[in-house]
Coordinates of C-alpha atoms in Angstrom, one line a residue:
Chain A
M1093 CA -31.4 49.3 82.2
A1094 CA -28.0 47.6 81.7
I1095 CA -28.1 43.9 81.6
A1096 CA -25.3 42.2 83.5
A1097 CA -23.1 39.9 81.4
L1098 CA -23.6 36.2 82.3
P1099 CA -20.7 34.3 83.7
P1100 CA -19.2 32.0 81.0
P1101 CA -20.7 28.4 81.1
A1102 CA -19.1 26.3 83.7
T1103 CA -18.2 23.6 81.2
Q1104 CA -15.8 26.1 79.5
T1105 CA -13.9 27.3 82.6
G1106 CA -12.3 26.0 85.7
V1107 CA -10.0 23.1 86.5
G1108 CA -12.4 20.5 84.9
A1109 CA -12.6 22.4 81.6
W1110 CA -8.8 22.9 81.4
L1111 CA -8.2 19.2 82.0
R1112 CA -10.7 18.2 79.4
K1113 CA -9.2 20.5 76.8
H1114 CA -5.6 19.6 77.3
F1115 CA -5.8 15.9 78.3
F1116 CA -9.2 14.4 77.5
S1117 CA -10.3 16.1 74.4
T1118 CA -10.5 12.8 72.4
W1119 CA -10.7 9.2 73.3
Y1120 CA -7.0 8.6 72.3
D1121 CA -5.9 11.7 74.1
A1122 CA -7.5 10.3 77.1
I1123 CA -5.7 6.9 76.7
L1124 CA -2.4 8.5 76.2
S1125 CA -2.9 10.8 79.3
L1126 CA -3.8 7.9 81.5
I1127 CA -0.8 5.9 80.3
F1128 CA 1.5 8.7 81.0
L1129 CA -0.1 9.5 84.3
A1130 CA 0.5 5.9 85.4
L1131 CA 4.0 6.1 84.2
I1132 CA 4.7 9.2 86.0
F1133 CA 3.2 7.8 89.1
W1134 CA 5.4 4.6 88.8
V1135 CA 8.7 6.7 88.4
V1136 CA 7.8 9.1 91.0
S1137 CA 7.0 6.5 93.6
G1138 CA 10.0 4.5 92.7
I1139 CA 12.2 7.3 93.4
W1140 CA 10.3 8.2 96.6
T1141 CA 10.6 4.7 98.0
W1142 CA 14.1 3.8 96.8
G1143 CA 15.8 7.1 97.0
L1144 CA 14.1 8.7 100.2
R1145 CA 11.8 6.3 102.2
D1146 CA 13.8 3.3 102.3
A1147 CA 17.3 4.9 102.0
I1148 CA 20.0 4.4 104.3
W1149 CA 21.5 7.7 105.3
T1150 CA 24.3 7.2 107.8
V1151 CA 27.4 5.1 108.0
E1152 CA 26.2 3.5 111.3
N1153 CA 23.5 1.7 109.5
R1154 CA 25.6 0.7 106.5
D1155 CA 25.3 -3.0 107.2
A1156 CA 21.7 -2.9 105.9
C1157 CA 23.1 -1.6 102.6
G1158 CA 22.7 -4.0 99.6
H1159 CA 20.0 -6.2 101.3
G1160 CA 17.2 -5.2 98.9
V1161 CA 16.3 -1.9 100.7
G1162 CA 16.6 1.6 99.3
A1163 CA 19.5 3.7 98.2
C1164 CA 22.5 3.7 100.3
W1165 CA 23.5 7.3 100.8
A1166 CA 25.9 6.4 103.5
V1167 CA 28.5 6.1 100.9
I1168 CA 28.1 9.9 100.1
Q1169 CA 28.4 10.7 103.8
D1170 CA 31.4 8.5 104.1
R1171 CA 33.2 9.5 101.0
H1172 CA 32.0 13.1 100.0
R1173 CA 35.2 14.6 100.9
L1174 CA 37.0 12.3 98.5
I1175 CA 34.6 13.3 95.6
L1176 CA 34.7 17.0 96.4
F1177 CA 38.4 17.3 97.2
G1178 CA 40.2 14.3 95.5
L1179 CA 43.7 13.8 96.8
Y1180 CA 43.9 17.2 98.4
P1181 CA 45.4 16.8 102.0
Y1182 CA 42.5 16.2 104.5
E1183 CA 43.5 18.9 107.0
E1184 CA 43.7 21.5 104.2
H1185 CA 40.2 20.8 102.8
W1186 CA 38.9 24.3 104.1
R1187 CA 41.4 25.9 101.7
S1188 CA 40.0 23.9 98.7
T1189 CA 36.5 24.8 99.9
L1190 CA 37.3 28.5 100.1
A1191 CA 39.1 28.4 96.8
C1192 CA 36.1 26.8 95.1
L1193 CA 33.8 29.4 96.5
A1194 CA 36.1 32.2 95.3
V1195 CA 36.0 30.8 91.7
I1196 CA 32.2 30.2 91.9
A1197 CA 31.8 33.8 93.2
T1198 CA 34.0 35.0 90.3
M1199 CA 31.8 33.2 87.8
I1200 CA 28.6 34.5 89.3
L1201 CA 29.9 38.1 89.4
S1202 CA 31.0 37.7 85.8
C1203 CA 27.4 37.1 84.9
V1204 CA 26.2 40.3 86.4
P1205 CA 26.0 43.1 83.7
L1206 CA 27.5 45.6 86.3
F1207 CA 30.9 44.0 85.7
W1208 CA 30.8 43.9 81.9
T1209 CA 33.4 46.7 81.4
V1210 CA 36.8 46.6 79.7
W1211 CA 38.5 47.0 83.2
R1212 CA 36.1 45.4 85.8
L1213 CA 36.0 41.9 84.2
P1214 CA 39.8 41.4 83.9
I1215 CA 40.4 42.8 87.5
L1216 CA 37.6 40.5 88.8
W1217 CA 39.1 37.4 87.1
I1218 CA 42.8 38.2 88.2
V1219 CA 41.4 38.7 91.7
G1220 CA 39.2 35.5 91.7
F1221 CA 41.8 33.2 90.0
G1222 CA 44.7 34.7 92.1
T1223 CA 42.8 33.8 95.2
F1224 CA 42.1 30.3 94.0
V1225 CA 45.7 29.7 93.0
L1226 CA 47.2 31.1 96.2
L1227 CA 44.7 29.3 98.5
M1228 CA 45.0 25.9 96.7
R1229 CA 48.8 26.1 96.4
G1230 CA 49.7 27.7 99.7
G1231 CA 53.4 27.7 100.6
F1232 CA 53.2 31.1 102.4
A1233 CA 52.0 32.4 105.8
G1234 CA 52.2 28.9 107.3
L1235 CA 50.1 27.3 104.7
P1236 CA 51.6 24.0 103.6
L1237 CA 52.4 23.8 99.9
V1238 CA 50.1 21.7 97.9
T1239 CA 51.3 21.0 94.4
T1240 CA 48.7 20.8 91.4
E1241 CA 49.3 17.1 91.2
Q1242 CA 47.4 16.8 94.6
W1243 CA 44.5 19.2 93.5
G1244 CA 41.4 17.3 92.8
G1245 CA 37.7 16.8 93.0
L1246 CA 35.0 19.4 92.4
S1247 CA 37.3 22.4 92.9
L1248 CA 39.6 21.2 90.1
T1249 CA 36.7 20.6 87.8
I1250 CA 35.5 24.1 88.4
F1251 CA 38.8 25.6 88.1
I1252 CA 39.6 23.9 84.9
F1253 CA 36.3 25.0 83.4
S1254 CA 36.4 28.5 84.4
A1255 CA 40.1 28.9 83.4
V1256 CA 39.4 27.4 80.1
F1257 CA 36.6 29.7 79.7
V1258 CA 38.5 32.9 80.8
L1259 CA 41.5 32.1 78.6
G1260 CA 39.7 30.7 75.7
M1261 CA 37.0 33.5 75.3
P1262 CA 39.4 36.4 74.7
L1263 CA 41.5 34.1 72.5
A1264 CA 38.2 33.1 70.5
V1265 CA 37.5 36.9 69.9
I1266 CA 41.0 37.5 68.6
L1267 CA 40.8 34.4 66.3
A1268 CA 37.4 35.5 65.1
F1269 CA 38.7 38.9 64.1
A1270 CA 41.9 37.6 62.7
R1271 CA 39.9 35.2 60.5
R1272 CA 38.0 38.1 59.0
S1273 CA 41.1 40.2 58.6
S1274 CA 41.6 41.9 55.3
L1275 CA 45.2 40.7 55.2
P1276 CA 45.1 37.4 53.5
V1277 CA 48.0 36.0 55.4
I1278 CA 46.5 36.6 58.7
A1279 CA 43.1 35.3 57.6
R1280 CA 44.6 32.1 56.1
V1281 CA 46.9 31.3 59.0
T1282 CA 44.1 31.8 61.5
G1283 CA 41.8 29.6 59.3
I1284 CA 44.4 26.8 59.2
F1285 CA 44.9 27.0 63.0
I1286 CA 41.1 26.8 63.7
D1287 CA 40.6 23.9 61.4
V1288 CA 43.6 22.0 62.7
F1289 CA 42.4 22.3 66.4
R1290 CA 38.8 21.5 65.5
S1291 CA 40.0 18.4 63.6
L1292 CA 41.9 17.0 66.4
P1293 CA 40.1 15.2 69.3
L1294 CA 40.3 16.9 72.7
L1295 CA 42.0 13.9 74.1
T1296 CA 44.9 14.0 71.6
I1297 CA 45.4 17.8 72.4
L1298 CA 45.5 17.1 76.2
F1299 CA 47.8 14.3 75.7
A1300 CA 50.1 16.3 73.6
A1301 CA 50.0 19.1 76.4
A1302 CA 50.8 16.8 79.1
V1303 CA 53.2 14.3 77.6
V1304 CA 54.5 15.5 74.3
V1305 CA 55.3 19.2 75.0
P1306 CA 57.6 18.4 77.9
L1307 CA 59.8 16.4 75.5
V1308 CA 59.9 19.3 73.1
L1309 CA 60.2 22.5 75.2
P1310 CA 63.1 23.3 77.4
D1311 CA 62.5 22.9 81.1
W1312 CA 62.0 26.6 82.0
L1313 CA 59.3 27.0 79.3
Q1314 CA 57.3 23.8 80.3
G1315 CA 55.5 25.2 83.3
D1316 CA 53.2 23.1 85.3
K1317 CA 51.4 20.0 83.8
L1318 CA 47.9 21.5 84.9
G1319 CA 48.9 24.8 83.3
R1320 CA 49.8 23.1 80.0
V1321 CA 46.6 21.0 80.0
I1322 CA 44.4 24.2 80.6
I1323 CA 46.2 26.0 77.8
G1324 CA 45.7 23.1 75.4
F1325 CA 42.0 22.9 76.4
S1326 CA 41.7 26.6 76.0
L1327 CA 43.2 26.4 72.4
F1328 CA 40.5 23.8 71.6
F1329 CA 37.7 25.7 73.1
A1330 CA 38.8 28.9 71.3
A1331 CA 38.8 27.2 67.9
Y1332 CA 35.2 26.3 68.4
Q1333 CA 34.1 29.5 70.0
A1334 CA 35.9 31.6 67.4
E1335 CA 33.6 30.3 64.7
I1336 CA 30.5 31.0 66.7
I1337 CA 31.6 34.6 67.3
R1338 CA 32.6 34.9 63.6
A1339 CA 29.0 33.8 62.8
G1340 CA 27.9 36.4 65.2
L1341 CA 30.1 39.0 63.5
Q1342 CA 28.9 38.1 60.0
S1343 CA 25.2 38.6 61.0
I1344 CA 25.9 42.3 61.9
P1345 CA 24.9 44.6 59.0
D1346 CA 27.8 46.6 57.3
G1347 CA 26.0 49.7 58.2
Q1348 CA 26.8 49.3 61.8
V1349 CA 30.5 49.6 61.4
E1350 CA 30.0 52.3 58.7
A1351 CA 28.1 54.3 61.2
A1352 CA 30.7 54.0 63.8
V1353 CA 33.5 54.8 61.4
S1354 CA 31.6 58.0 60.2
L1355 CA 31.1 58.9 63.8
N1356 CA 35.0 58.6 64.2
M1357 CA 34.8 56.0 66.8
P1358 CA 38.3 54.3 67.1
F1359 CA 38.8 50.7 66.0
W1360 CA 38.9 49.2 69.5
S1361 CA 35.6 51.1 70.2
Q1362 CA 34.0 49.6 67.0
V1363 CA 34.9 46.2 68.3
V1364 CA 34.1 46.5 72.0
D1365 CA 31.1 48.8 71.9
I1366 CA 29.5 47.9 68.7
Q1367 CA 30.5 44.6 67.1
L1368 CA 31.1 42.3 70.1
P1369 CA 27.9 43.0 72.1
Q1370 CA 25.9 42.3 68.9
A1371 CA 27.9 39.3 68.0
F1372 CA 27.4 37.8 71.4
R1373 CA 23.8 38.6 71.5
N1374 CA 23.2 37.0 68.2
T1375 CA 25.1 33.9 69.2
L1376 CA 24.0 33.5 72.8
P1377 CA 22.4 30.0 72.5
S1378 CA 25.3 28.6 70.8
T1379 CA 27.8 30.1 73.2
I1380 CA 25.9 28.7 76.2
N1381 CA 25.8 25.4 74.4
Q1382 CA 29.6 25.5 74.0
A1383 CA 30.1 26.4 77.6
V1384 CA 27.9 23.4 78.7
I1385 CA 29.9 21.0 76.4
T1386 CA 33.2 22.4 77.8
F1387 CA 32.0 21.8 81.4
K1388 CA 31.2 18.3 80.8
E1389 CA 34.4 17.7 78.8
T1390 CA 36.5 18.6 81.8
S1391 CA 36.2 15.0 82.9
I1392 CA 38.4 13.9 80.2
V1393 CA 41.5 15.3 82.0
T1394 CA 41.2 12.1 84.2
I1395 CA 42.9 10.2 81.6
I1396 CA 46.1 12.3 81.9
G1397 CA 46.1 11.7 85.6
F1398 CA 44.2 14.6 87.1
F1399 CA 41.7 13.7 89.8
E1400 CA 38.7 15.8 88.9
V1401 CA 35.2 15.1 90.4
M1402 CA 34.4 12.2 88.0
A1403 CA 37.6 10.5 88.7
S1404 CA 37.2 11.0 92.4
G1405 CA 33.8 9.4 92.2
N1406 CA 35.2 6.5 90.4
A1407 CA 37.8 6.0 93.1
V1408 CA 35.1 5.8 95.7
V1409 CA 33.4 3.0 93.7
G1410 CA 36.8 1.5 93.0
T1411 CA 37.4 0.5 96.5
G1412 CA 36.1 -2.8 97.7
E1413 CA 34.5 -1.2 100.6
W1414 CA 31.9 0.7 98.7
G1415 CA 32.0 -1.2 95.4
Q1416 CA 28.3 -2.0 95.4
Q1417 CA 27.0 1.6 95.7
Y1418 CA 28.1 2.8 92.2
V1419 CA 24.5 3.8 91.4
E1420 CA 24.2 6.1 94.4
V1421 CA 27.8 7.6 93.6
Y1422 CA 27.0 8.2 90.0
L1423 CA 23.7 9.8 90.8
F1424 CA 25.4 12.1 93.1
L1425 CA 28.0 13.0 90.5
A1426 CA 25.2 13.5 87.9
F1427 CA 23.4 15.7 90.5
I1428 CA 26.6 17.9 90.8
Y1429 CA 26.9 18.2 87.0
F1430 CA 23.2 18.9 86.6
I1431 CA 23.4 21.9 89.1
F1432 CA 26.1 23.6 87.2
V1433 CA 24.8 22.9 83.7
F1434 CA 21.2 23.7 84.6
G1435 CA 22.4 26.9 86.3
L1436 CA 24.2 27.8 83.0
S1437 CA 21.2 27.0 80.9
R1438 CA 18.9 29.3 83.1
Y1439 CA 21.5 32.0 83.0
G1440 CA 21.4 31.8 79.2
A1441 CA 17.6 32.0 79.2
W1442 CA 17.6 34.9 81.6
L1443 CA 20.2 36.8 79.4
E1444 CA 18.1 36.1 76.3
T1445 CA 15.1 37.6 78.0
R1446 CA 17.1 40.5 79.2
M1447 CA 18.4 41.2 75.7
R1448 CA 15.1 40.8 74.1
L1449 CA 13.7 43.4 76.5
G1450 CA 16.7 45.6 75.8
H1451 CA 16.0 45.0 72.2
G1452 CA 12.3 46.0 72.5
Chain B
M694 CA 41.0 77.8 55.6
A695 CA 40.9 75.9 52.4
E696 CA 39.3 77.7 49.4
H697 CA 36.4 75.1 49.1
A698 CA 34.7 73.0 51.7
I699 CA 35.1 70.0 49.6
S700 CA 36.9 69.7 46.4
F701 CA 36.8 66.7 44.1
G702 CA 39.4 66.6 41.4
K703 CA 39.0 64.1 38.5
L704 CA 37.9 61.4 41.0
N705 CA 37.8 57.9 39.7
K706 CA 36.4 54.7 41.3
Y707 CA 36.1 51.1 40.1
Y708 CA 34.2 48.1 41.5
G709 CA 36.0 45.4 39.7
D710 CA 35.3 46.2 36.0
H711 CA 32.5 48.5 36.9
H712 CA 33.6 52.1 36.5
A713 CA 31.6 53.7 39.4
L714 CA 33.0 57.2 39.3
R715 CA 34.4 58.8 36.1
D716 CA 36.4 62.0 36.3
V717 CA 34.3 63.7 38.8
S718 CA 35.4 67.3 39.4
L719 CA 33.3 69.3 41.8
D720 CA 33.7 72.1 44.4
V721 CA 31.4 72.5 47.2
E722 CA 31.4 75.9 48.9
Y723 CA 31.2 76.6 52.7
G724 CA 27.6 76.8 53.9
E725 CA 26.3 75.4 50.6
T726 CA 23.6 72.9 50.2
L727 CA 24.3 70.6 47.4
V728 CA 21.6 68.1 46.2
V729 CA 22.8 65.1 44.2
C730 CA 20.3 63.3 42.0
G731 CA 20.2 60.8 39.2
P732 CA 19.0 57.3 38.4
S733 CA 20.0 54.4 40.8
G734 CA 23.5 53.0 40.2
S735 CA 24.8 56.4 38.8
G736 CA 27.4 56.7 41.6
K737 CA 25.7 59.3 43.8
S738 CA 26.2 57.3 47.1
T739 CA 29.6 56.3 46.2
L740 CA 30.5 60.0 45.6
I741 CA 29.4 61.1 49.1
R742 CA 30.8 58.1 50.7
C743 CA 34.2 59.0 49.3
V744 CA 34.0 62.3 51.3
N745 CA 34.4 60.7 54.9
G746 CA 36.6 57.8 53.5
L747 CA 33.9 55.0 53.7
E748 CA 35.0 54.4 50.1
T749 CA 38.3 54.6 48.8
Y750 CA 38.9 55.9 45.3
A751 CA 41.4 54.8 42.5
G752 CA 42.6 58.1 40.9
G753 CA 42.1 61.8 41.4
T754 CA 42.3 64.1 44.3
L755 CA 39.8 64.7 47.2
S756 CA 40.3 67.5 49.7
V757 CA 37.8 68.1 52.5
L758 CA 38.1 71.2 54.8
G759 CA 41.7 71.4 53.7
H760 CA 42.5 67.8 54.7
T761 CA 43.4 65.2 52.0
V762 CA 41.2 62.2 52.1
G763 CA 43.3 59.3 51.2
D764 CA 45.6 56.7 52.8
D765 CA 46.7 58.9 55.8
E766 CA 44.7 57.7 58.8
R767 CA 45.4 60.9 60.7
E768 CA 44.0 63.1 57.9
L769 CA 41.0 60.8 57.7
E770 CA 40.3 61.1 61.4
A771 CA 40.5 64.9 61.1
V772 CA 37.9 64.7 58.4
R773 CA 35.6 62.4 60.2
K774 CA 35.7 64.6 63.3
R775 CA 34.0 67.3 61.2
V776 CA 31.8 65.4 58.9
G777 CA 28.6 63.9 59.9
M778 CA 26.6 61.3 57.9
V779 CA 23.2 60.0 57.8
F780 CA 22.3 56.9 56.1
Q781 CA 19.3 55.3 54.2
N782 CA 18.9 52.6 56.8
F783 CA 19.5 54.9 59.9
N784 CA 22.1 52.4 61.2
L785 CA 21.4 53.1 64.9
F786 CA 23.1 50.8 67.4
P787 CA 20.2 48.4 68.3
H788 CA 21.7 47.4 71.5
L789 CA 22.0 50.9 72.9
T790 CA 19.3 53.2 74.0
I791 CA 18.4 56.3 72.1
V792 CA 20.4 58.5 74.4
E793 CA 23.3 56.2 74.5
N794 CA 23.4 56.1 70.7
C795 CA 24.1 59.8 70.8
V796 CA 26.3 59.8 73.9
L797 CA 28.9 57.0 73.1
P798 CA 30.1 58.4 69.9
Q799 CA 31.0 61.8 71.6
I800 CA 32.8 60.0 74.3
R801 CA 34.7 57.6 71.9
G802 CA 34.9 60.0 68.9
I803 CA 35.9 63.3 70.3
G804 CA 36.6 62.5 73.9
R805 CA 33.8 64.5 75.4
P806 CA 33.2 63.7 79.2
R807 CA 30.0 61.7 79.8
A808 CA 28.0 64.4 81.6
E809 CA 28.7 67.0 79.0
A810 CA 28.0 64.5 76.2
T811 CA 24.5 63.5 77.7
E812 CA 23.6 67.3 77.8
V813 CA 24.6 67.8 74.2
A814 CA 22.7 64.6 73.2
M815 CA 19.6 65.6 75.0
A816 CA 19.7 69.1 73.4
Q817 CA 20.0 67.6 69.9
L818 CA 17.4 65.0 70.5
D819 CA 15.0 67.8 71.8
R820 CA 15.9 69.8 68.7
M821 CA 14.9 66.8 66.5
Q822 CA 11.8 66.3 68.6
V823 CA 12.6 62.9 69.9
G824 CA 13.8 63.8 73.3
E825 CA 10.9 61.9 74.9
H826 CA 12.2 58.6 73.5
A827 CA 15.7 59.1 75.0
Q828 CA 15.5 56.0 77.2
K829 CA 13.7 53.6 74.6
F830 CA 15.7 51.3 72.1
P831 CA 15.9 51.9 68.4
D832 CA 13.3 49.3 67.5
Q833 CA 10.7 50.7 69.8
I834 CA 10.3 53.9 67.8
S835 CA 9.2 54.5 64.2
G836 CA 11.4 54.8 61.1
G837 CA 11.0 58.6 60.9
Q838 CA 11.9 59.0 64.5
Q839 CA 14.8 56.6 64.1
Q840 CA 16.1 58.7 61.2
R841 CA 15.8 61.9 63.4
V842 CA 17.7 60.2 66.3
A843 CA 20.5 59.3 63.6
L844 CA 20.5 63.0 62.8
A845 CA 20.8 64.1 66.4
R846 CA 23.7 61.5 66.8
S847 CA 25.6 63.0 64.0
L848 CA 24.9 66.6 65.1
S849 CA 26.0 65.9 68.7
L850 CA 29.6 65.8 67.3
N851 CA 29.1 69.4 66.0
P852 CA 30.1 68.6 62.4
D853 CA 30.8 71.4 59.8
I854 CA 29.7 69.1 57.0
M855 CA 26.6 66.8 56.9
L856 CA 26.3 64.0 54.3
F857 CA 22.8 62.6 53.7
D858 CA 22.7 59.4 51.7
E859 CA 18.9 58.9 50.7
P860 CA 17.8 59.7 54.2
T861 CA 14.0 59.2 53.3
S862 CA 14.2 56.4 50.9
A863 CA 13.6 53.6 53.6
L864 CA 10.7 55.6 55.2
D865 CA 7.0 55.0 54.9
P866 CA 5.5 57.8 53.0
E867 CA 3.7 59.4 56.0
M868 CA 7.0 59.8 57.8
I869 CA 9.1 61.4 55.0
A870 CA 7.8 64.9 55.8
E871 CA 8.8 64.9 59.5
V872 CA 12.4 64.1 58.5
L873 CA 12.6 66.6 55.6
D874 CA 11.3 69.2 58.0
V875 CA 14.2 69.0 60.4
M876 CA 16.6 68.7 57.5
Q877 CA 15.2 71.8 56.0
E878 CA 15.8 73.5 59.3
L879 CA 19.4 72.5 59.2
T880 CA 20.0 73.9 55.6
R881 CA 19.2 77.3 56.9
G882 CA 22.3 77.4 59.2
N883 CA 25.8 77.7 57.9
M884 CA 26.5 74.0 57.6
T885 CA 27.7 72.6 54.4
I886 CA 25.4 69.9 53.2
I887 CA 25.6 67.3 50.4
C888 CA 22.2 65.5 50.1
V889 CA 21.5 62.4 47.9
T890 CA 17.8 62.3 47.4
H891 CA 14.8 61.6 45.2
E892 CA 12.6 64.1 47.0
M893 CA 12.5 66.7 44.2
G894 CA 10.2 69.1 46.0
F895 CA 12.6 69.3 48.9
A896 CA 15.6 69.6 46.6
R897 CA 14.1 72.5 44.9
A898 CA 13.3 74.2 48.3
V899 CA 16.6 73.8 49.9
A900 CA 19.3 73.3 47.3
D901 CA 21.9 76.1 46.4
K902 CA 23.2 73.8 43.6
V903 CA 21.8 70.6 42.1
I904 CA 24.1 68.1 40.3
L905 CA 22.8 65.1 38.1
M906 CA 24.8 62.0 37.9
A907 CA 24.7 59.2 35.4
D908 CA 26.9 56.3 34.8
G909 CA 29.4 57.7 37.4
A910 CA 29.8 61.0 35.8
I911 CA 28.4 64.4 36.5
V912 CA 26.2 65.3 33.4
E913 CA 24.9 68.6 34.4
Q914 CA 25.0 71.0 37.3
G915 CA 23.3 74.3 38.1
D916 CA 21.1 76.2 40.3
P917 CA 17.8 74.4 41.2
E918 CA 15.6 76.7 39.3
Q919 CA 17.4 76.1 35.9
M920 CA 17.8 72.4 36.7
F921 CA 14.3 71.7 37.4
T922 CA 12.6 74.0 34.8
A923 CA 15.1 74.2 32.0
P924 CA 17.5 71.2 32.0
K925 CA 19.9 71.3 29.1
H926 CA 21.3 67.9 28.9
P927 CA 18.9 65.2 27.4
I928 CA 19.6 62.8 30.4
T929 CA 18.7 65.5 32.8
Q930 CA 15.5 66.2 30.9
E931 CA 14.7 62.7 30.8
F932 CA 15.3 62.2 34.6
M933 CA 13.2 65.3 35.5
K934 CA 10.5 64.1 33.5
A935 CA 10.5 60.8 35.1
V936 CA 10.6 62.0 38.6
K937 CA 7.9 64.6 38.0
S938 CA 5.4 62.0 36.6

């Protein structure tokens, strides 16, 4: 006769056992757990009462703001358009919204492996960025012209970030390969270029692009101030990213290229099919890191007179009317940054899992 | 058609001060299986890596299937289209599936359409008895299976010449036989094969000719029977004694 296995002792399973094991296994564990529990409770209840329960949500009740009650979210209701669109003409905000969505859609689609071919990605970007620029700029089909000086807010932030990424990444790949070139002249010149751009502060580069370049270049070569700033920013990004890619290339064993050569795969295919996918996979965490840093650094363009989302937020607080509500405004800005940066991080994590799966 | 499949004429090669190949002259005939042996550092790998231009050489001549292997990129390409190579470390592409490892080089290397390339790849994978793993990634299969995939990948390009650079040296002992078996089958066809190996039993069974290299030079060559049972040169005698014990 078979004897049924006994269930495990109750003291070793269930919620109680789990709690005991992870939080109360020793007396100092227990004390620490209780302290942190109190701390968490204090923070969460604080956020709840200040940010939600006692908060003032609408402009009609704004008189109550600043009298020791909760957060005054009325400022966001009143001024969200300034934060999101900057100085863009009020009646044309729908264009800015659509343009912003076009770029976000382009970014999201770029993240889908289906689009990772030599043709699809460039076409996607040309369409996405073309739509953005056409919609933002207007000046055709009855849409009033809005020059780049008036672009602003979140759409400008997203545009600068994605344009820097899209221009800087191919440049970084070229620089990385050039620095590994067997021709010493190319390798040295690229090395100097990268080192110079890495040693200069971003602010200096952006100032030079906005202010110094117009003094040096003839009018027809100057282009638009925003364009110059994006190019300067892209060069800065490319210098850093090139070193990340170079590290990725160095981590690929020589045998990979030798195999590709012996299989008569042409040079471009060795690069596109064999080296780059492995280099990017090997350096994914650093690449995501660089993207996050770049997204946050876009706020620096404020200093040369562009009204991106951070500057727009400052402008809201800068007026006497809402001057007291800076905490709420900065929290809102932080929330916007958080959504994008957190999205980037999660995407990076998803890619890593996917690649590890692909790698067995 | 050139007189010999491969013809080395007084080939020399240096790595800095190290003289890696010294006046190597050798003809390999069509359909011949040549086994290259010798102690490590003797220039065996360097010699066969010259054949498809993975290594350059400093002096002498090298002609493969009538093409001159040298600086001319077009000649090199013509050679690489017809010369396959299998490496000690397999060198499969880790980010591609087994079948894609075999398909992509056909598309990029000889411009074969994908559908046909997939068919060829599957046929070669089946021939190497790894067809069932087609959708896996290289590090999901054993070393012996990986090396057979590498073979299938090379064979998918229908080469006339195969180069084997110590194909079983990185394998666990129990997997050596499965790779040697499929290689032995290849030697029965009319492919020209150069194989660098330490597997003397295999060499004896399949070789039409054996050469022994030491210090970058060919010290003795002959048919396998003579080389293994009655070597003339003292270095060969010593080497054969060492690998037998």
